[in-house]
Tab-separated table of C-alpha atoms in Angstrom:
chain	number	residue	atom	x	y	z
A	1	UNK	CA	-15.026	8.727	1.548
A	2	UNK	CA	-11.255	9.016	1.189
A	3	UNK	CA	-11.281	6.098	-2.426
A	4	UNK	CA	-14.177	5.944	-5.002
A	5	UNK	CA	-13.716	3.824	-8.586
A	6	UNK	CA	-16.699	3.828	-10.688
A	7	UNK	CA	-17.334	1.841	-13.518
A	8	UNK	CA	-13.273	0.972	-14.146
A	9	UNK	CA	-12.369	-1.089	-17.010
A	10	UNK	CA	-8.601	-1.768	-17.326
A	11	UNK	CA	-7.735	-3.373	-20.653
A	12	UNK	CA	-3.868	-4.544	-22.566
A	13	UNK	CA	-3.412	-4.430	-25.951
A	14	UNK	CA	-1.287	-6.886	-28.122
A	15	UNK	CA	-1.423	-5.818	-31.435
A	16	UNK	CA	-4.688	-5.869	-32.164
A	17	UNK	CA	-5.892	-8.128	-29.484
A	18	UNK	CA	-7.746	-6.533	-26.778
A	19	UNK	CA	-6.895	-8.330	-23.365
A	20	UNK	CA	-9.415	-7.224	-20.661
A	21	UNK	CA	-8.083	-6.818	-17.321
A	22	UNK	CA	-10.716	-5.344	-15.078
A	23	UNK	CA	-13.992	-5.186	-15.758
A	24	UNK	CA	-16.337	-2.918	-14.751
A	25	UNK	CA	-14.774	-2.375	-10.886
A	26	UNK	CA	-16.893	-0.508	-8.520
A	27	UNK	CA	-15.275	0.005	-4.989
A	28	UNK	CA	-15.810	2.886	-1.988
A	29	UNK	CA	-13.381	2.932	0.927
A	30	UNK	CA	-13.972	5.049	4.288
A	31	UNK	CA	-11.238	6.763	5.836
A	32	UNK	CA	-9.998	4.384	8.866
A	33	UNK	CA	-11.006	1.621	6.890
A	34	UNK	CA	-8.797	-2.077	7.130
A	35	UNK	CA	-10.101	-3.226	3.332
A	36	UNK	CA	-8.470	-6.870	1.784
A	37	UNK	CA	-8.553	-7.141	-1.990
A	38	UNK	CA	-7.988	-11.069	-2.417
A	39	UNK	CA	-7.696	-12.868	-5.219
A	40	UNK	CA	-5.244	-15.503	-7.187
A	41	UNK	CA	-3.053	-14.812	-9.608
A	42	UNK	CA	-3.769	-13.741	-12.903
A	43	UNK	CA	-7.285	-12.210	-11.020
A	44	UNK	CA	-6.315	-8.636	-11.941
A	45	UNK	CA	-6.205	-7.807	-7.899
A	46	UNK	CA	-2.314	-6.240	-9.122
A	47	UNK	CA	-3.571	-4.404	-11.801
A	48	UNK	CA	-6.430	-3.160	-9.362
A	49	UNK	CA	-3.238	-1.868	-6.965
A	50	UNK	CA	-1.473	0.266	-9.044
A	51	UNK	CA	-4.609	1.995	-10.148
A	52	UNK	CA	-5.605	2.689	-6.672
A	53	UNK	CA	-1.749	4.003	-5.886
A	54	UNK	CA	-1.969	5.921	-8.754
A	55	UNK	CA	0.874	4.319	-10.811
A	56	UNK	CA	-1.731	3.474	-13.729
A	57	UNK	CA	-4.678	4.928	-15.272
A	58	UNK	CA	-7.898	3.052	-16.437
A	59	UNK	CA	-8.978	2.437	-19.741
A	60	UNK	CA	-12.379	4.193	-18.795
A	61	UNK	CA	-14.031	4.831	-15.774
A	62	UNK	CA	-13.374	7.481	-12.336
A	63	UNK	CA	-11.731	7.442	-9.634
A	64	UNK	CA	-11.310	9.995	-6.709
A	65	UNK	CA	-8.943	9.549	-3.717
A	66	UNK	CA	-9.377	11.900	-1.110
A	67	UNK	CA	-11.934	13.851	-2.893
A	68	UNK	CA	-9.968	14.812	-6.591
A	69	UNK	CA	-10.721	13.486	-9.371
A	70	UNK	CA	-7.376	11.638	-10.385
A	71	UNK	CA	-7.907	11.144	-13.914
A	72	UNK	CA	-8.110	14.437	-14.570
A	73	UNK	CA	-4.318	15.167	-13.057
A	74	UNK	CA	-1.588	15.659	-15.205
A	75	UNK	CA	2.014	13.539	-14.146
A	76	UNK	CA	3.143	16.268	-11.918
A	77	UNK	CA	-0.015	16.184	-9.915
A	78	UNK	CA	-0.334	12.688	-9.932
A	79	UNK	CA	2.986	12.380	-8.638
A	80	UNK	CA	2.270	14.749	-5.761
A	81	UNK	CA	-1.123	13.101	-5.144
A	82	UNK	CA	0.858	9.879	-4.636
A	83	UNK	CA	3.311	11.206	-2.177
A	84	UNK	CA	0.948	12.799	0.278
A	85	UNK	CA	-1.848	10.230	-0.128
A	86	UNK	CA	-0.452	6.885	-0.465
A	87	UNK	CA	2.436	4.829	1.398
A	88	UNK	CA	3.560	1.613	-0.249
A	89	UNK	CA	4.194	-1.762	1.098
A	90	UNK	CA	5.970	-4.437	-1.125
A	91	UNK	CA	6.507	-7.800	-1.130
A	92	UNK	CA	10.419	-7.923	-1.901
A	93	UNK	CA	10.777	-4.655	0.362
A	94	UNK	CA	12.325	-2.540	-2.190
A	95	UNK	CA	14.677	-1.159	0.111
A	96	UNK	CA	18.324	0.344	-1.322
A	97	UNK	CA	20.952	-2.174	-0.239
A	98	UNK	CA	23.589	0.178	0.392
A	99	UNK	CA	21.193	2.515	2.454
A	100	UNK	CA	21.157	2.425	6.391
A	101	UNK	CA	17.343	1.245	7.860
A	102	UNK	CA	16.748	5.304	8.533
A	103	UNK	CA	18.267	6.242	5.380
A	104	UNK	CA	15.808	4.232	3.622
A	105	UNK	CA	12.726	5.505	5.677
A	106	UNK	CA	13.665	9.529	5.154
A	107	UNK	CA	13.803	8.658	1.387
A	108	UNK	CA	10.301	9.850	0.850
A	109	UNK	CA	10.870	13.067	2.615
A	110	UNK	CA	13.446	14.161	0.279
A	111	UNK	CA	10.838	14.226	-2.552
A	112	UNK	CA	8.336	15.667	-0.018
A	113	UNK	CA	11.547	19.058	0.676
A	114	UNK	CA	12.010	17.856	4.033
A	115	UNK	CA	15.157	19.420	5.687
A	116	UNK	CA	17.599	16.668	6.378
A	117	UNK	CA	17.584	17.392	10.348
A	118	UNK	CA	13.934	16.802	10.031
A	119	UNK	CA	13.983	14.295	7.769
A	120	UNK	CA	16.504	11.862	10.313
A	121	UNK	CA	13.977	13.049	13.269
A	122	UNK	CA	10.914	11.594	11.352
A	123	UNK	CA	12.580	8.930	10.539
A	124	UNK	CA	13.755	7.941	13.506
A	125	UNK	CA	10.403	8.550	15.360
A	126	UNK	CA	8.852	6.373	12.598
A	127	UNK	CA	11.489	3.126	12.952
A	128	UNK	CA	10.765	3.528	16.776
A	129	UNK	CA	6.829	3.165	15.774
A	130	UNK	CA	7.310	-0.342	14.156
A	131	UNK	CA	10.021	-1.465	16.855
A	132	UNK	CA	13.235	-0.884	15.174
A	133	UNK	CA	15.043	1.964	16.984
A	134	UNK	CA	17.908	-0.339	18.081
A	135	UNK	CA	18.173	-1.225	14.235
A	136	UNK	CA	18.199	2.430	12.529
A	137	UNK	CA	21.347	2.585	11.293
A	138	UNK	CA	22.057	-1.441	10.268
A	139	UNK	CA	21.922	-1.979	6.251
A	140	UNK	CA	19.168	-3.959	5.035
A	141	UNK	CA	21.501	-7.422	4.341
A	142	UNK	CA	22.508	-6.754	8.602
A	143	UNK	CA	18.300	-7.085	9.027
A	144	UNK	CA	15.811	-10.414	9.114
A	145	UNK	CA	13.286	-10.321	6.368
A	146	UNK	CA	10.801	-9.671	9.393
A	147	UNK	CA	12.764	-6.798	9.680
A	148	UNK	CA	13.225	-5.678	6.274
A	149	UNK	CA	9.712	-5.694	5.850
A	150	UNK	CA	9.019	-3.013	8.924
A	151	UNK	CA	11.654	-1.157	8.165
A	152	UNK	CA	9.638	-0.897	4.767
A	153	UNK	CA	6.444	-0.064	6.686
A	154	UNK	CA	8.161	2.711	8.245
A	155	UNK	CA	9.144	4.107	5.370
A	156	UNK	CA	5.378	3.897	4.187
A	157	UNK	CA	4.372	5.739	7.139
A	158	UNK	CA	7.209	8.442	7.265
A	159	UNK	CA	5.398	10.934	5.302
A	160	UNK	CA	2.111	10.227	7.229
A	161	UNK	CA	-0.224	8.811	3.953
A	162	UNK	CA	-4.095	8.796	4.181
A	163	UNK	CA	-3.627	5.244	2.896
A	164	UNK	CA	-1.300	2.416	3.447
A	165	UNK	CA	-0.847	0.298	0.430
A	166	UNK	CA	0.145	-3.158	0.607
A	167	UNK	CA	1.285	-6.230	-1.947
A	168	UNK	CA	1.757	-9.181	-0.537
A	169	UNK	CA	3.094	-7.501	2.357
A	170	UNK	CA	3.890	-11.240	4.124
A	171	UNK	CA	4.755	-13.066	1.055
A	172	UNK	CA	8.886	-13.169	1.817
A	173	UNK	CA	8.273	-14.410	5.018
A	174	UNK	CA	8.239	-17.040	7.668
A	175	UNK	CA	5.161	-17.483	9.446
A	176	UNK	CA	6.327	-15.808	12.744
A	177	UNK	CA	7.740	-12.312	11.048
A	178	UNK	CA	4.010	-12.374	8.899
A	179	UNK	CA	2.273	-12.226	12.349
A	180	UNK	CA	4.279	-9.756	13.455
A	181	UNK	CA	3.602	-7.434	10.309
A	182	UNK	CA	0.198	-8.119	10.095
A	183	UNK	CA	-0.569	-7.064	14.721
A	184	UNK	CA	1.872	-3.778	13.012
A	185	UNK	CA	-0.886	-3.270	9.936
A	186	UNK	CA	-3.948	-3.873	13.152
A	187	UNK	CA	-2.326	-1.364	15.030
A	188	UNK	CA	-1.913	1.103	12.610
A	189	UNK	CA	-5.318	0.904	10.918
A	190	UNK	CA	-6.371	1.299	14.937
A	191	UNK	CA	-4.290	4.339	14.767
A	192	UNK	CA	-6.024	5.633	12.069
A	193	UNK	CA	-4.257	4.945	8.589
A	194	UNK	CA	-6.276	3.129	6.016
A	195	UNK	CA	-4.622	-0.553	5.313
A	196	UNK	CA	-5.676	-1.731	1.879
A	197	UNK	CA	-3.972	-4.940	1.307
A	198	UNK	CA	-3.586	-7.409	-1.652
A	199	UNK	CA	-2.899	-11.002	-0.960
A	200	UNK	CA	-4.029	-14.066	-1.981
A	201	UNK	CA	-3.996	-15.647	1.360
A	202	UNK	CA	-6.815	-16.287	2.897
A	203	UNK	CA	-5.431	-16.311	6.298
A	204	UNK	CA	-3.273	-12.738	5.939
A	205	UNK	CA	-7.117	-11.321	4.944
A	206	UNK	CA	-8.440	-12.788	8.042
A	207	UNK	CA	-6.913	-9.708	9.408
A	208	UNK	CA	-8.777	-7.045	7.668
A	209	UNK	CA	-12.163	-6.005	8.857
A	210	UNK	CA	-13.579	-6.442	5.441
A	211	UNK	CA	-12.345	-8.455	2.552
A	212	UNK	CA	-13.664	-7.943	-1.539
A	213	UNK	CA	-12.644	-10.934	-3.730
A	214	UNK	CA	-11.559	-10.396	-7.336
A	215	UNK	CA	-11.883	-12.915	-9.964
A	216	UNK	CA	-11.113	-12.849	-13.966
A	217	UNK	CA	-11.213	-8.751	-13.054
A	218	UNK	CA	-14.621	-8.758	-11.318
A	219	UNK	CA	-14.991	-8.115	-7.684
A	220	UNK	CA	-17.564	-8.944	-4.846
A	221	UNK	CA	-18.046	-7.711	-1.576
A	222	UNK	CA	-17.724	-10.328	1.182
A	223	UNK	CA	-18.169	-7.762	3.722
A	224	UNK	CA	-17.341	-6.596	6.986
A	225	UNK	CA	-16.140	-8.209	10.533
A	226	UNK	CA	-18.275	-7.784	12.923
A	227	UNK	CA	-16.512	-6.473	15.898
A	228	UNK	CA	-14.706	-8.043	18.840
A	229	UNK	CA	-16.800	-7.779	22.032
């Protein structure tokens, strides 16, 4: 089990309203799993996202990702945890403008004390993974938003996470650079990283082998693919 929540409320305060966010979310991922958590917006499935990558905390409840008990973890920890576990995927790409495509992969090695030989040589090996090698050292306005997007995957990937993170990975572009991201997250997940992915398209979570819907902050389990013959 590399992702247990138990019992997680999430709730907002505005001066003395109490806005409930989640309620009550209980959710188990295996490692090597492909998981969708779909939902509209306003369903919480955000909120749900940056628990899981461990850039919020619950109100109440657990959680464990790859066996600790994150709650318990103090910033420095948490930030650590975060590094090694989790690689993020983001709808607007978040990539540094001024930053060449493997300059903006190695970023996370820097963090992780990487040498910068290494760092460049990880890089590189990880731009060549989602088909970019010719495009290493163009700056992100030189790329297509297809592009953009895998050069962000790479830079998910660079620091090899147990868990790929994604938010409305497809959700900048056209229909042809979406299908090409989401055969990238298939082969990947085949590879052996575990894709959790937000969306609230029902076709990108066609792509996942199993798919949980949230709704006002509750979840249900739609379940799992069967497999291709």
């Amino acid at each position: 089990m590399i992702l247990e929540i138990k019992h997680v409320y999430k709730d907002y305060f505005s001066g003395n309203l109490v806005v409930p966010v989640l309620k009550d979310i209980n959710l188990q991922v295996e490692e090597g799993e492909y998981l969708a958590i779909m939902g509209p917006s306003g369903s919480g499935k955000s909120t749900l996202m940056n628990i899981i990558g461990c850039l919020d905390k619950p109100t109440k409840g657990e959680f464990y990702l790859g066996g600790e008990n994150i709650l318990s973890l103090r910033e420095n920890s948490l930030a650590d945890v975060r590094l090694r576990m989790v690689g993020f995927v983001f709808q607007t790409f978040q990539l540094l403008p001024r930053q060449s495509a493997i300059e903006n992969v190695a970023l996370p090695l820097i963090y992780a004390g990487v040498s910068k030989k290494e760092r460049l040589k990880r890089a590189a090996q990880a731009l060549d993974k989602v088909g970019l090698s010719e495009r290493m050292f163009f700056k992100p306005n030189q790329l297509s938003g297809g592009q953009k997007q895998r050069v962000a995957i790479a830079r998910a990937i660079v620091n090899n996470p147990k868990i790929l993170l994604a938010d409305e990975p497809t959700g900048a572009l056209d229909s042809k650079s979406s299908e090409q991201v989401m055969n990238l997250f298939g082969k990947l997940n085949e590879e052996g990283v575990t894709v959790i992915m937000i969306t609230h398209d029902s076709h990108v979570a066609s792509h996942a082998k199993r798919v949980v819907d949230i709704f006002d902050g509750e979840i249900s389990e739609r379940g799992v693919k069967e497999a291709e013959p």
